[in-house]
Short mmCIF file of C-alpha atoms and ligand atoms in Angstrom, two decimals:
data_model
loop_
_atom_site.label_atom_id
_atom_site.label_comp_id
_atom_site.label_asym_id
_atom_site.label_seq_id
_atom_site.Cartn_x
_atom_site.Cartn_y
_atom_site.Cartn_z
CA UNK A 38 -16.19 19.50 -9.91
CA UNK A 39 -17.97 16.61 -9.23
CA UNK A 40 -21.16 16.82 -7.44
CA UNK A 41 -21.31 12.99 -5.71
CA UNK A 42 -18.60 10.47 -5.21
CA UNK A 43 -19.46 6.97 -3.99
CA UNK A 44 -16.60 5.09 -1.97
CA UNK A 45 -16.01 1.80 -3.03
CA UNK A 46 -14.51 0.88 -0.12
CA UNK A 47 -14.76 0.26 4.13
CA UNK A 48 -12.79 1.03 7.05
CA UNK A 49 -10.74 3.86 7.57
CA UNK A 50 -9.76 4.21 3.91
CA UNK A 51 -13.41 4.99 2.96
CA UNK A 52 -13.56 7.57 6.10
CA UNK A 53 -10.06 9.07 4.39
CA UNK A 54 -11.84 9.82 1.31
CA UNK A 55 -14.92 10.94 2.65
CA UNK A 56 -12.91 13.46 5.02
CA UNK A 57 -11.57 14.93 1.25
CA UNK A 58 -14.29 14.61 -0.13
CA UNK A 59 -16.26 17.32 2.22
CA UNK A 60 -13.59 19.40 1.84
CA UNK A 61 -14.10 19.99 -1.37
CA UNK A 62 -17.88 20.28 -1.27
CA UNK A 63 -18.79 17.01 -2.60
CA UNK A 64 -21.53 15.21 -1.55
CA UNK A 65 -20.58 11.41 -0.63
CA UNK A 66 -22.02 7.85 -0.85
CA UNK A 67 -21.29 5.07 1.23
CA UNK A 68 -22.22 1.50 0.38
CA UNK A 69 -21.57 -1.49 2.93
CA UNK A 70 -22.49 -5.10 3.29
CA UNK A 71 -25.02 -5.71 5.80
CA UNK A 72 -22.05 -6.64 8.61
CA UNK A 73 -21.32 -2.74 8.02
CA UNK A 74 -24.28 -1.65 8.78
CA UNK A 75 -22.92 0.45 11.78
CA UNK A 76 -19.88 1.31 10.93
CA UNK A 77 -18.29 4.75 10.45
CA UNK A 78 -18.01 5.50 6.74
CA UNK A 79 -21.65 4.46 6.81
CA UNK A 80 -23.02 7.25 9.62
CA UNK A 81 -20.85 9.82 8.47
CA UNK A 82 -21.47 9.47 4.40
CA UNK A 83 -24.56 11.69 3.00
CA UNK A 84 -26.15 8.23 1.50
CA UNK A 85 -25.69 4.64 2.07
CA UNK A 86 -26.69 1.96 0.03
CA UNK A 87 -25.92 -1.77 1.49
CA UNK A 88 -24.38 -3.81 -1.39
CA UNK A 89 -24.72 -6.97 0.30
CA UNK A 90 -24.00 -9.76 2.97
CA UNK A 91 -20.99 -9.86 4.96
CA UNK A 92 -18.78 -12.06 2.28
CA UNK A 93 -16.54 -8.97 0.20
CA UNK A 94 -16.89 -11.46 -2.69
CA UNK A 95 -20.74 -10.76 -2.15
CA UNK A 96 -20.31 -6.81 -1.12
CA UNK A 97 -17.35 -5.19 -1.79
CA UNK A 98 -16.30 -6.86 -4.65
CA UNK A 99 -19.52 -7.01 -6.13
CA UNK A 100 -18.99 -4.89 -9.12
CA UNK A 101 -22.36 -4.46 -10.64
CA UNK A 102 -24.19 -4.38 -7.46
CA UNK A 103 -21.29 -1.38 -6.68
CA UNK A 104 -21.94 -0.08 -9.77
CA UNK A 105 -25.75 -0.32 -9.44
CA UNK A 106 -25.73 1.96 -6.20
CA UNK A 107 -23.86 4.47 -7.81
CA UNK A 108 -26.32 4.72 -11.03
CA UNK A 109 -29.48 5.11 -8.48
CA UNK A 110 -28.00 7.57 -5.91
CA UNK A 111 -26.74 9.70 -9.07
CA UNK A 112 -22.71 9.37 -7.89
CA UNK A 113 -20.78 11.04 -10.98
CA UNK A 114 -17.41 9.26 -9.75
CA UNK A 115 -16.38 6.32 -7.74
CA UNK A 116 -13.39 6.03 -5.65
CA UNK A 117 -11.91 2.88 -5.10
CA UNK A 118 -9.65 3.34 -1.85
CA UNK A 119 -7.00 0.09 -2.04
CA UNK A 120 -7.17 -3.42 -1.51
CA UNK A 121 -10.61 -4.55 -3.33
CA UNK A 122 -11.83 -3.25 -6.70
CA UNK A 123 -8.78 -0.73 -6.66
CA UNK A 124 -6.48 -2.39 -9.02
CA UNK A 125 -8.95 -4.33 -10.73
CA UNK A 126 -9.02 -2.76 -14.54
CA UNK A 127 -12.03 -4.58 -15.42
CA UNK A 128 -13.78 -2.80 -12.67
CA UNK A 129 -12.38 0.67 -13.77
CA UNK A 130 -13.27 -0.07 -17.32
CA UNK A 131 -17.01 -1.21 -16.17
CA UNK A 132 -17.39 2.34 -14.30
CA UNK A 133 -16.09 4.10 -17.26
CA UNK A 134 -18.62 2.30 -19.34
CA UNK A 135 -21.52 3.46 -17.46
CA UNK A 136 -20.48 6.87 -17.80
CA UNK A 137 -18.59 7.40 -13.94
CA UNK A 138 -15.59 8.98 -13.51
CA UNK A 139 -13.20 6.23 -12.30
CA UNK A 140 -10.83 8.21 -9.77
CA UNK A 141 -7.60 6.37 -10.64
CA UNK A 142 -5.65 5.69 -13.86
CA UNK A 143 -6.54 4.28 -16.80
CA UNK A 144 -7.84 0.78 -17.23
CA UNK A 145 -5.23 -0.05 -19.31
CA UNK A 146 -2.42 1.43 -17.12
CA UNK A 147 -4.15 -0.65 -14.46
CA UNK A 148 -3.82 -3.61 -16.40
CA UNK A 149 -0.32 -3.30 -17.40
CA UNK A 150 1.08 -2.64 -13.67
CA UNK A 151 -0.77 -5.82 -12.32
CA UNK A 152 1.28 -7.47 -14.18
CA UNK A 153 4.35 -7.97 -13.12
CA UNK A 154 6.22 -9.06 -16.03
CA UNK A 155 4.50 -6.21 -18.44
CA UNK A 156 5.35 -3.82 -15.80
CA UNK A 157 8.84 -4.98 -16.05
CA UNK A 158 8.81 -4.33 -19.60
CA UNK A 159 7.30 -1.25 -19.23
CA UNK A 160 10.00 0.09 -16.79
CA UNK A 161 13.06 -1.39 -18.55
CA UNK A 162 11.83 0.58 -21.74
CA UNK A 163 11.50 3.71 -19.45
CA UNK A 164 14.57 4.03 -18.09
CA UNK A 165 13.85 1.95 -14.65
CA UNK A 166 16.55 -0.05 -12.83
CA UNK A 167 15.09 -3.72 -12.34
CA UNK A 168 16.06 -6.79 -10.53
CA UNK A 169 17.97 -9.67 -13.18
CA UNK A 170 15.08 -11.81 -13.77
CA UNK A 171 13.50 -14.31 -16.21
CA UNK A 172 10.23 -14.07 -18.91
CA UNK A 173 7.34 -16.20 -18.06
CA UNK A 174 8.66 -19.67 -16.58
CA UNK A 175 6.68 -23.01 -18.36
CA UNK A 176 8.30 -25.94 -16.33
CA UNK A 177 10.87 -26.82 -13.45
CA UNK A 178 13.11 -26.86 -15.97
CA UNK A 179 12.84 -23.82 -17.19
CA UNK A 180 13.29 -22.76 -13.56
CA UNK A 181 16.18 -24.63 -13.16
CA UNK A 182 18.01 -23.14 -16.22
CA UNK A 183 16.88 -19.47 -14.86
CA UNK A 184 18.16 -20.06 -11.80
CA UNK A 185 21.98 -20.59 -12.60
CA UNK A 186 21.72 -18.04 -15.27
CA UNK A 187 20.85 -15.64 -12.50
CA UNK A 188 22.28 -17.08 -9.44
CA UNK A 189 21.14 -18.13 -6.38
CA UNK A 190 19.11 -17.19 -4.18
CA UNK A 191 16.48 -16.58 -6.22
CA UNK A 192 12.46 -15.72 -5.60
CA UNK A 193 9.76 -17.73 -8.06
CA UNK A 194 6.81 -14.67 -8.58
CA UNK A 195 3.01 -14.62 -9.48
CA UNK A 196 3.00 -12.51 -12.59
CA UNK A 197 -0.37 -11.40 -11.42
CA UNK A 198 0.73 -11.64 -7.79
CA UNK A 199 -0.32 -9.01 -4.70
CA UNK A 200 -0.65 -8.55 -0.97
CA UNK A 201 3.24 -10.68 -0.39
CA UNK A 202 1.05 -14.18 -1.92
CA UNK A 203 2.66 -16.63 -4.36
CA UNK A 204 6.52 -15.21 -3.74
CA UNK A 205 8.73 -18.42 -2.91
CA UNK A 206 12.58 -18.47 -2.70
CA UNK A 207 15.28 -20.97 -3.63
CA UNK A 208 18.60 -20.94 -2.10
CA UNK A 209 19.71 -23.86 -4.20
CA UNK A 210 19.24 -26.29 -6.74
CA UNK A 211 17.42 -28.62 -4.75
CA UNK A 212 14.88 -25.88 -3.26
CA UNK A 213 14.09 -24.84 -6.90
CA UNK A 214 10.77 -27.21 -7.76
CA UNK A 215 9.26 -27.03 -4.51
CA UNK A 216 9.40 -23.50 -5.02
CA UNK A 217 8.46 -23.34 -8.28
CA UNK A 218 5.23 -25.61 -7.73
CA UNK A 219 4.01 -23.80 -4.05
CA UNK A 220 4.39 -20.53 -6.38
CA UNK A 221 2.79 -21.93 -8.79
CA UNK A 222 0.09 -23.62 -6.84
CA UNK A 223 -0.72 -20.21 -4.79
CA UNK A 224 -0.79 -18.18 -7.77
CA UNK A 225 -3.50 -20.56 -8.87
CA UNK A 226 -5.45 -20.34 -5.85
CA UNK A 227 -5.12 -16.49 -5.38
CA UNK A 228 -4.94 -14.87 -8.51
CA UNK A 229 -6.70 -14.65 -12.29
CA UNK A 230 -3.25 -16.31 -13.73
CA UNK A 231 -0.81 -19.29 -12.49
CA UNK A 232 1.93 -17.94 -14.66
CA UNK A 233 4.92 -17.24 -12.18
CA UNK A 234 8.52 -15.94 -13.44
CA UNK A 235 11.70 -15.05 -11.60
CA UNK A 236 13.94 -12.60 -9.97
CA UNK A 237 17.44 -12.88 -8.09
CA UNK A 238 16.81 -12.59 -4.72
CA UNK A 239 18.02 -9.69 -2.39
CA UNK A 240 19.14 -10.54 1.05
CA UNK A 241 19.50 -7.56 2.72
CA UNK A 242 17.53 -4.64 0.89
CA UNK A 243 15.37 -1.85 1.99
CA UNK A 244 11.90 -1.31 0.42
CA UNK A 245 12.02 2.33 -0.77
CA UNK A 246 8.51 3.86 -2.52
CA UNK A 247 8.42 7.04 -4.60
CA UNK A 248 4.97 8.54 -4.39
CA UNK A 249 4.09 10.56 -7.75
CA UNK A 250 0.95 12.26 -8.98
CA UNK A 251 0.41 12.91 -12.31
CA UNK A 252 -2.51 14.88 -14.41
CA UNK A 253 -4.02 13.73 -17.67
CA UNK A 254 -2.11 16.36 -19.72
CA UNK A 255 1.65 15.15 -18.74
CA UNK A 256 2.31 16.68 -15.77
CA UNK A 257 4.42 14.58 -13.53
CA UNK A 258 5.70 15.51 -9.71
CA UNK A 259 7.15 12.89 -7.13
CA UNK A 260 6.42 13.62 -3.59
CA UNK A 261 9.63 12.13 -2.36
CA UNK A 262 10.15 8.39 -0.91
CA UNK A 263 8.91 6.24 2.05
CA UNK A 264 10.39 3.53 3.60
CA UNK A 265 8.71 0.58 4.13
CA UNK A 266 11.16 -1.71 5.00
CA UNK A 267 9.59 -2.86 8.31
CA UNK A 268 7.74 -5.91 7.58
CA UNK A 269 6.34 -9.35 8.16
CA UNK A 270 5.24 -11.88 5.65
CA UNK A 271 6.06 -9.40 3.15
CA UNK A 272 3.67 -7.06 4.48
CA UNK A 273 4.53 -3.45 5.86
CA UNK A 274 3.86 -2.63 9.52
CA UNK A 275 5.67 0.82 10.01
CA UNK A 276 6.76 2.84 7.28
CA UNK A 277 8.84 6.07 7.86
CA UNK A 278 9.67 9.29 5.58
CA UNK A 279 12.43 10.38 4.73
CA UNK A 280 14.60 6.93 4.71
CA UNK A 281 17.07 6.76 7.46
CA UNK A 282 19.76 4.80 4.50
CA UNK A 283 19.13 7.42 1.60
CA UNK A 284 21.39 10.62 1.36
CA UNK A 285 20.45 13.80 -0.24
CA UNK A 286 21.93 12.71 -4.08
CA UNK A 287 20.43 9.46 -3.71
CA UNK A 288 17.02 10.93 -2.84
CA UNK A 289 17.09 13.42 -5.79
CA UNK A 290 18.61 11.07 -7.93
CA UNK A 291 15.59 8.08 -7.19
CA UNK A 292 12.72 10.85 -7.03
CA UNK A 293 13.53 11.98 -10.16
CA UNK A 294 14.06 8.66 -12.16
CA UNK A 295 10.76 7.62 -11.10
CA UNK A 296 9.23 10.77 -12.18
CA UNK A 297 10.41 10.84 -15.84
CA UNK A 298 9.84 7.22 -15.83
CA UNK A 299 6.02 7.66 -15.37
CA UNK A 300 5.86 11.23 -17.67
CA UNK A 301 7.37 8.40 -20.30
CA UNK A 302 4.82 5.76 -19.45
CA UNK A 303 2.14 7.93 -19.82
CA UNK A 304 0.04 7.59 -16.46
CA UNK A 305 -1.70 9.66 -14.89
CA UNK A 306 -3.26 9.66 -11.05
CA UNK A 307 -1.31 9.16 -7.62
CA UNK A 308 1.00 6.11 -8.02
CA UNK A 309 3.47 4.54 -6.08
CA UNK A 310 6.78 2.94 -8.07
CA UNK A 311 8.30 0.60 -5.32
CA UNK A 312 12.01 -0.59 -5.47
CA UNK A 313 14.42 -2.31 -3.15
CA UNK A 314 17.61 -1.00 -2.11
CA UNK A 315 21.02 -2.51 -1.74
CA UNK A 316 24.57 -1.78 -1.45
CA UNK A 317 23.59 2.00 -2.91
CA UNK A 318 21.65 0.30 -6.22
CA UNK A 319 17.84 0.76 -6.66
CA UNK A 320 15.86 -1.95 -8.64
CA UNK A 321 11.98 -1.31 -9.28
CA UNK A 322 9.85 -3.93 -7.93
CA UNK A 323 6.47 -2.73 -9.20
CA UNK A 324 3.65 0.07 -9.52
CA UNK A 325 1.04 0.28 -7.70
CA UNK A 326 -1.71 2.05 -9.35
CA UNK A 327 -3.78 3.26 -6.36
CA UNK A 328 -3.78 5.26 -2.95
CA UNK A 329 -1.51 3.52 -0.73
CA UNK A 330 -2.45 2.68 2.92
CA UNK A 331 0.98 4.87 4.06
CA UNK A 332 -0.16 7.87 1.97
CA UNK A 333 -0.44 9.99 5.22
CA UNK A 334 3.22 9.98 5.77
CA UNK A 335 4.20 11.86 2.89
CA UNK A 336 0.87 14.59 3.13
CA UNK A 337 2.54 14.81 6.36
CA UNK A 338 5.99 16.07 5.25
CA UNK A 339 4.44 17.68 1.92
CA UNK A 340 1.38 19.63 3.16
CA UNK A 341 -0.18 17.86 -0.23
CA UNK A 342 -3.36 16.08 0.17
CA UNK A 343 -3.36 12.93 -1.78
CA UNK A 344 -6.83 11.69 -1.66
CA UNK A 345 -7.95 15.69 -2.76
CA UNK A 346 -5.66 15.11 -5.65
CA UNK A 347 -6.64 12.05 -7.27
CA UNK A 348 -9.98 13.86 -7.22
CA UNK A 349 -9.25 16.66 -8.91
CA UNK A 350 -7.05 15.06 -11.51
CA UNK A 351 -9.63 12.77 -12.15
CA UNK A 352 -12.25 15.67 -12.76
CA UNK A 353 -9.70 17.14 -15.49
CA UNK A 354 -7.54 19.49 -13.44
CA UNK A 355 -4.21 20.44 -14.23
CA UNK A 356 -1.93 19.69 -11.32
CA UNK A 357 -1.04 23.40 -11.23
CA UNK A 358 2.67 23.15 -9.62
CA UNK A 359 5.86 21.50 -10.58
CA UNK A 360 8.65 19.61 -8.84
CA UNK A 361 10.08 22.66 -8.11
CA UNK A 362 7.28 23.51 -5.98
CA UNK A 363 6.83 20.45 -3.63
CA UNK A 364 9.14 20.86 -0.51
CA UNK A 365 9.76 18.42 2.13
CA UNK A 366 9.93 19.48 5.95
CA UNK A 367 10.63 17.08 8.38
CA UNK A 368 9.85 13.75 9.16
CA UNK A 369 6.83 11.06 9.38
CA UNK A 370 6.54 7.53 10.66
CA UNK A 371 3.07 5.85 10.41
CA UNK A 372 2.11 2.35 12.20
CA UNK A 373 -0.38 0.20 10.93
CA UNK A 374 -2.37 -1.10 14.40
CA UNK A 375 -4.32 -4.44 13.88
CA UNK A 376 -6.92 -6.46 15.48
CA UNK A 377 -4.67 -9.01 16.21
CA UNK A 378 -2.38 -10.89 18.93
CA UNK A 379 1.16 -9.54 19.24
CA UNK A 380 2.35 -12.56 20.19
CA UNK A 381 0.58 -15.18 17.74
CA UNK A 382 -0.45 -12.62 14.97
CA UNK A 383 -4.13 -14.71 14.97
CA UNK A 384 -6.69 -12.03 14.43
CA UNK A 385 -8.67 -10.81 17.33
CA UNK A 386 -11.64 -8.71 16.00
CA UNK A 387 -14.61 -8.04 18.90
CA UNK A 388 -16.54 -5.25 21.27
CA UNK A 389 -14.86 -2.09 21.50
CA UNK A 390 -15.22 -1.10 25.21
CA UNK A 391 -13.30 1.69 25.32
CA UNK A 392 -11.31 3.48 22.58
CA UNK A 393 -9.07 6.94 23.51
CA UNK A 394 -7.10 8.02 20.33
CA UNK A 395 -4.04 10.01 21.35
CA UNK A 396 -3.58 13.69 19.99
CA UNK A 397 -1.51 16.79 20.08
CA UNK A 398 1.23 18.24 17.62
CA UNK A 399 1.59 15.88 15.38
CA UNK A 400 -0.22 13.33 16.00
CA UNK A 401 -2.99 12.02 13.08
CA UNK A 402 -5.06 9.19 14.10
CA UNK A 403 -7.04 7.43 10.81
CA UNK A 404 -9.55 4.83 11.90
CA UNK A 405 -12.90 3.68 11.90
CA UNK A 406 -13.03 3.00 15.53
CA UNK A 407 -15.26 4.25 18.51
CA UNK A 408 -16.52 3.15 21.79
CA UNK A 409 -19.15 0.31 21.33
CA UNK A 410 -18.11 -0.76 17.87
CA UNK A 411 -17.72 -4.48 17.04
CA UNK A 412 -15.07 -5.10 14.49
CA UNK A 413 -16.91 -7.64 11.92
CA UNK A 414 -14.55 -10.81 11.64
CA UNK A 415 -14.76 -10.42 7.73
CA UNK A 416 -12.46 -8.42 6.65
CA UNK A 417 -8.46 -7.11 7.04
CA UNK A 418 -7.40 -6.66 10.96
CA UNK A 419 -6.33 -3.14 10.45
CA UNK A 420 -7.96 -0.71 12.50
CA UNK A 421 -5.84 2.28 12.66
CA UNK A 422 -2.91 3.70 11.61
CA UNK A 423 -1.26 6.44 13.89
CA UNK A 424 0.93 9.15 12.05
CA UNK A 425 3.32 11.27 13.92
CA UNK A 426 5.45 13.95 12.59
CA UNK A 427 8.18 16.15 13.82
CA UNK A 428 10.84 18.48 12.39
CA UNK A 429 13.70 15.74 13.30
CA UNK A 430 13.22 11.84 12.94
CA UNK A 431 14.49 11.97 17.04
CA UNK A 432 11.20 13.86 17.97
CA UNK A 433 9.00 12.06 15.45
CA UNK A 434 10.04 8.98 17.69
CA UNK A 435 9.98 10.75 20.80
CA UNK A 436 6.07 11.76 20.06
CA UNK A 437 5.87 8.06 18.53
CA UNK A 438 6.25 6.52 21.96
CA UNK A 439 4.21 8.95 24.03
CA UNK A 440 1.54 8.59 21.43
CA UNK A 441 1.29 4.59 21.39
CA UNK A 442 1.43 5.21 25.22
CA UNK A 443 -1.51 6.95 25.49
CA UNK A 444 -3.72 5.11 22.92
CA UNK A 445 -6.67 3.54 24.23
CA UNK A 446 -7.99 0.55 22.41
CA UNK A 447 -9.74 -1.77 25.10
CA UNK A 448 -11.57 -5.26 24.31
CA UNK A 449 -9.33 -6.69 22.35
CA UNK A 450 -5.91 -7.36 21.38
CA UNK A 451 -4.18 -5.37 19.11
CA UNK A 452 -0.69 -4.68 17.64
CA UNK A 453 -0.12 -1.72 20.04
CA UNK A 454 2.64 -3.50 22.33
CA UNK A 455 4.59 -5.02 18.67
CA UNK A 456 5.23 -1.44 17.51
CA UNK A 457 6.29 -0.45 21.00
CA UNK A 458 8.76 -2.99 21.05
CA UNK A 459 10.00 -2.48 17.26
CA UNK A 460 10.72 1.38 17.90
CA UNK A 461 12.84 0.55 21.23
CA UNK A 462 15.18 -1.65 19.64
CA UNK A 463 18.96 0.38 19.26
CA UNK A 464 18.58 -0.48 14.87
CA UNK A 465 15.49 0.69 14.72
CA UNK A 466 15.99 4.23 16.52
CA UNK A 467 19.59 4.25 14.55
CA UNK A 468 17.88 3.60 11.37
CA UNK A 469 19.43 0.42 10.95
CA UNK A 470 17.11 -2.25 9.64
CA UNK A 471 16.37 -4.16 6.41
CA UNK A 472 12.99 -5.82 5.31
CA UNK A 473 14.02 -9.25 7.22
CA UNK A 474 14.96 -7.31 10.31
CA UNK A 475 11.35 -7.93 11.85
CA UNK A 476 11.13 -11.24 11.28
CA UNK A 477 14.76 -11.71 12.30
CA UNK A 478 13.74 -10.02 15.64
CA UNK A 479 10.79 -11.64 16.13
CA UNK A 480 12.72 -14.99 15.81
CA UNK A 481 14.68 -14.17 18.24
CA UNK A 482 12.03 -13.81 21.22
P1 LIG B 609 3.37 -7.87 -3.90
O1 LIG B 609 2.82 -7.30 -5.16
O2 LIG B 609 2.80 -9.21 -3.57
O3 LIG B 609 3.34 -6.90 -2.75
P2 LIG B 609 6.18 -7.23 -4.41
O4 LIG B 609 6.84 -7.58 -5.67
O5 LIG B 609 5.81 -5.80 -4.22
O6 LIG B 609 4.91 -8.18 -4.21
O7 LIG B 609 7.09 -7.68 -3.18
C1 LIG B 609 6.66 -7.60 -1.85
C2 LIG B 609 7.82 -7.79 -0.90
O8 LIG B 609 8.48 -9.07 -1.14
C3 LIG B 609 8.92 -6.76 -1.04
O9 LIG B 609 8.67 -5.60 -0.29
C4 LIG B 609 10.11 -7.54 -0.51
O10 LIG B 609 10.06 -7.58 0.90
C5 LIG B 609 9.87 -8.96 -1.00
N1 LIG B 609 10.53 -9.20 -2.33
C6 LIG B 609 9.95 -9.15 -3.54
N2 LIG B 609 10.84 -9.40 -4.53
C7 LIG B 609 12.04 -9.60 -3.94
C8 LIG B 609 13.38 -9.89 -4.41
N3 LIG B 609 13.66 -10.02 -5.71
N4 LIG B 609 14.37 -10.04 -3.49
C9 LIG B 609 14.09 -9.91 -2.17
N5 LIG B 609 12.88 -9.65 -1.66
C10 LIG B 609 11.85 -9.48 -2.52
#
């Protein structure tokens, strides 16, 4: 096993991995920029090496100086987390050059899943449902003729887009070049490629994610599906396991496409295939090839430990159990809590004066957060995510509310009172919602 892992990564992600990490007896480095000089992956890691100033072009996306740290403190591996370096293949290809373990998937797996037009390739030839969509698109016009080929609505895409950016939709012909050119102009400004192509555009679907881990000699299990339909700007807020719209021959059926889909493509790590939902039909949206930030959710209603798995895959190990051997008991919902304004959504980082994390049966609080600590304006607003779990989605709720009840986070504003409000709504506790039901709802106020 490896001796030394660095953690290319902040926040409560890099905490996450550390916590594995010690479990398994390996030692763990830390590196930070200098606004992290204080914060928790830092005072809990065995080493800590600061990478640079605040900026995460300057610090956590500075490959070599990453790279650097882990040559001089001896690291054998390094573990990206997600957001940052984690889907970034020349990164994983630069590690692997230096002669670190990369804990993840291939470079070239990498590569292909970013993008999104490869990856539709890739999961066509694999046996994947996918949205009607077009190749690459080279002028309005091209757009235009798409368009009533598919049918409106329809959504213009980065091919090397992330994080919800460069995603525009047309409901008609005369929405279709202002689409195409914002797409096209916030592809440019965000990614490595302006290419953009497009899709036909679901109205009403659920996001549904099948979690899979697979070893380097073919082994492929899924650990079941998450909904994540509960969004804004694109962006997940509360995610919940099982889904509330899936039945049991659904689930099965889903679970296991994805699962013979990735033993065809040939990856191997912990992966997430996303698809949305609709009128009973599943169409794959895309892979991601890292740890996701809802991971907890389904170690909750597995007993399987993610983070310890992409370790020991990466090391070589067999995954040593087979679908057959992965039950599912009860259910998880996790909310992501930010440093932010409920009301305007404007971040609100600052002093912690007083922080009280709630606990009990199952509760699991991940966060870098204690009394005293001042969240560094720099980087993402989220500071926690609370995990509760419970044999029957109607006391995973129940604890839900008690928990967000008792969490203290004093100093500044945070997304505590939006998640209190979202789980009291009648569609929410019956299930019914679809990924514009947040933004619908928060319309409405
Ligand atoms: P990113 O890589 O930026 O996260 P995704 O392709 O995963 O982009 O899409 C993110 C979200 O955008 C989805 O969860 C969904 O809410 C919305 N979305 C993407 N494609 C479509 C589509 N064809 N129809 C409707 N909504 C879509």
């Amino acid at each position: 096993m490896f001796e030394k892992v660095l953690i290319a990564n902040r926040g409560e992600v890099a905490l996450r991995i550390h916590r594995a990490c010690r479990e398994m007896g390996i030692k763990t480095v830390a590196v930070h920029s200098e606004a992290d000089a204080n914060a928790m992956h830092v005072r809990l890691a065995d080493e800590a090496v600061c990478i640079g100033p605040a900026r995460s072009t300057d610090s956590y996306l500075n490959k070599s100086a990453i790279i650097s740290a882990a040559i001089i403190t001896g690291a054998d591996a390094i573990h990206p987390g997600f957001g940052f370096l984690s889907e970034n293949a020349d990164f994983a290809e630069m590690v692997e050059e230096h002669g670190i373990t990369f804990i993840g998937p291939k470079p070239e797996q990498i590569r292909m899943m970013g993008d999104k037009l490869r990856a539709r390739e890739a999961a066509i030839n694999s046996g994947l449902p996918v949205i009607p969509g077009s190749p690459a698109l080279a002028t309005v016009e091209d757009a235009k003729k798409w368009a009533l080929e598919i049918g409106y609505p329809v959504i213009i895409k980065a091919k090397a887009g992330g994080g919800g950016k460069g995603m525009k939709v047309a409901f008609n012909e005369t929405e279709i070049e202002t689409a195409y050119t914002m797409a096209r102009a916030e592809a440019k400004a965000s990614f490595t490629s302006d290419e953009v192509y497009m899709e036909k555009y679901l109205q009403k679907p659920r996001h549904i994610e099948i979690q899979v881990l697979a070893d380097t000699y073919g082994n492929v299990v899924h650990l079941g599906e998450r909904d994540c339909s509960i969004q804004r700007k694109n962006q997940k807020v509360i995610e919940e396991t099982p889904s509330p719209a899936l039945n049991q021959q659904q689930r099965a059926e889903i679970g296991e496409i994805a699962r013979s889909a990735v033993e065809k493509i040939g990856y191997s790590s912990a992966g997430t295939l996303e698809f949305l939902f609709e009128d009973g039909k599943f169409y794959f949206l895309e892979m991601n090839t890292r740890l996701q930030v809802e991971h907890p959710i389904t170690e909750a209603v597995t007993g399987i430990d993610i983070v310890r798995e992409q370790i020991r895959i990466a090391n070589g190990a067999k995954l040593g159990y087979t679908q057959d051997d992965i039950t599912f008991s009860g259910c998880a919902i996790e909310c992501r809590i930010n440093a932010e304004d409920p009301s305007t959504f404007a971040p609100n980082p600052g002093k912690i004066t007083e922080w009280h994390a709630p606990g009990g049966l199952g509760i699991r609080v991940d966060s870098e957060i204690y009394s005293g600590y001042k969240i560094p304006p720099f980087y993402d607003s989220m500071i926690a995510k609370l995990i509760v779990s419970g044999k029957t989605r109607n006391t995973a709720l129940m604890r839900l509310h008690r928990a967000l009840e008792e969490f203290v986070i004093d100093g500044i504003k945070t997304t505590i009172p939006l998640h209190q409000k979202i789980i009291s709504r009648p569609d929410y506790i019956d299930g019914m919602y679809n990924i514009h039901w947040l933004e619908d709802l928060l319309e409405k106020k």
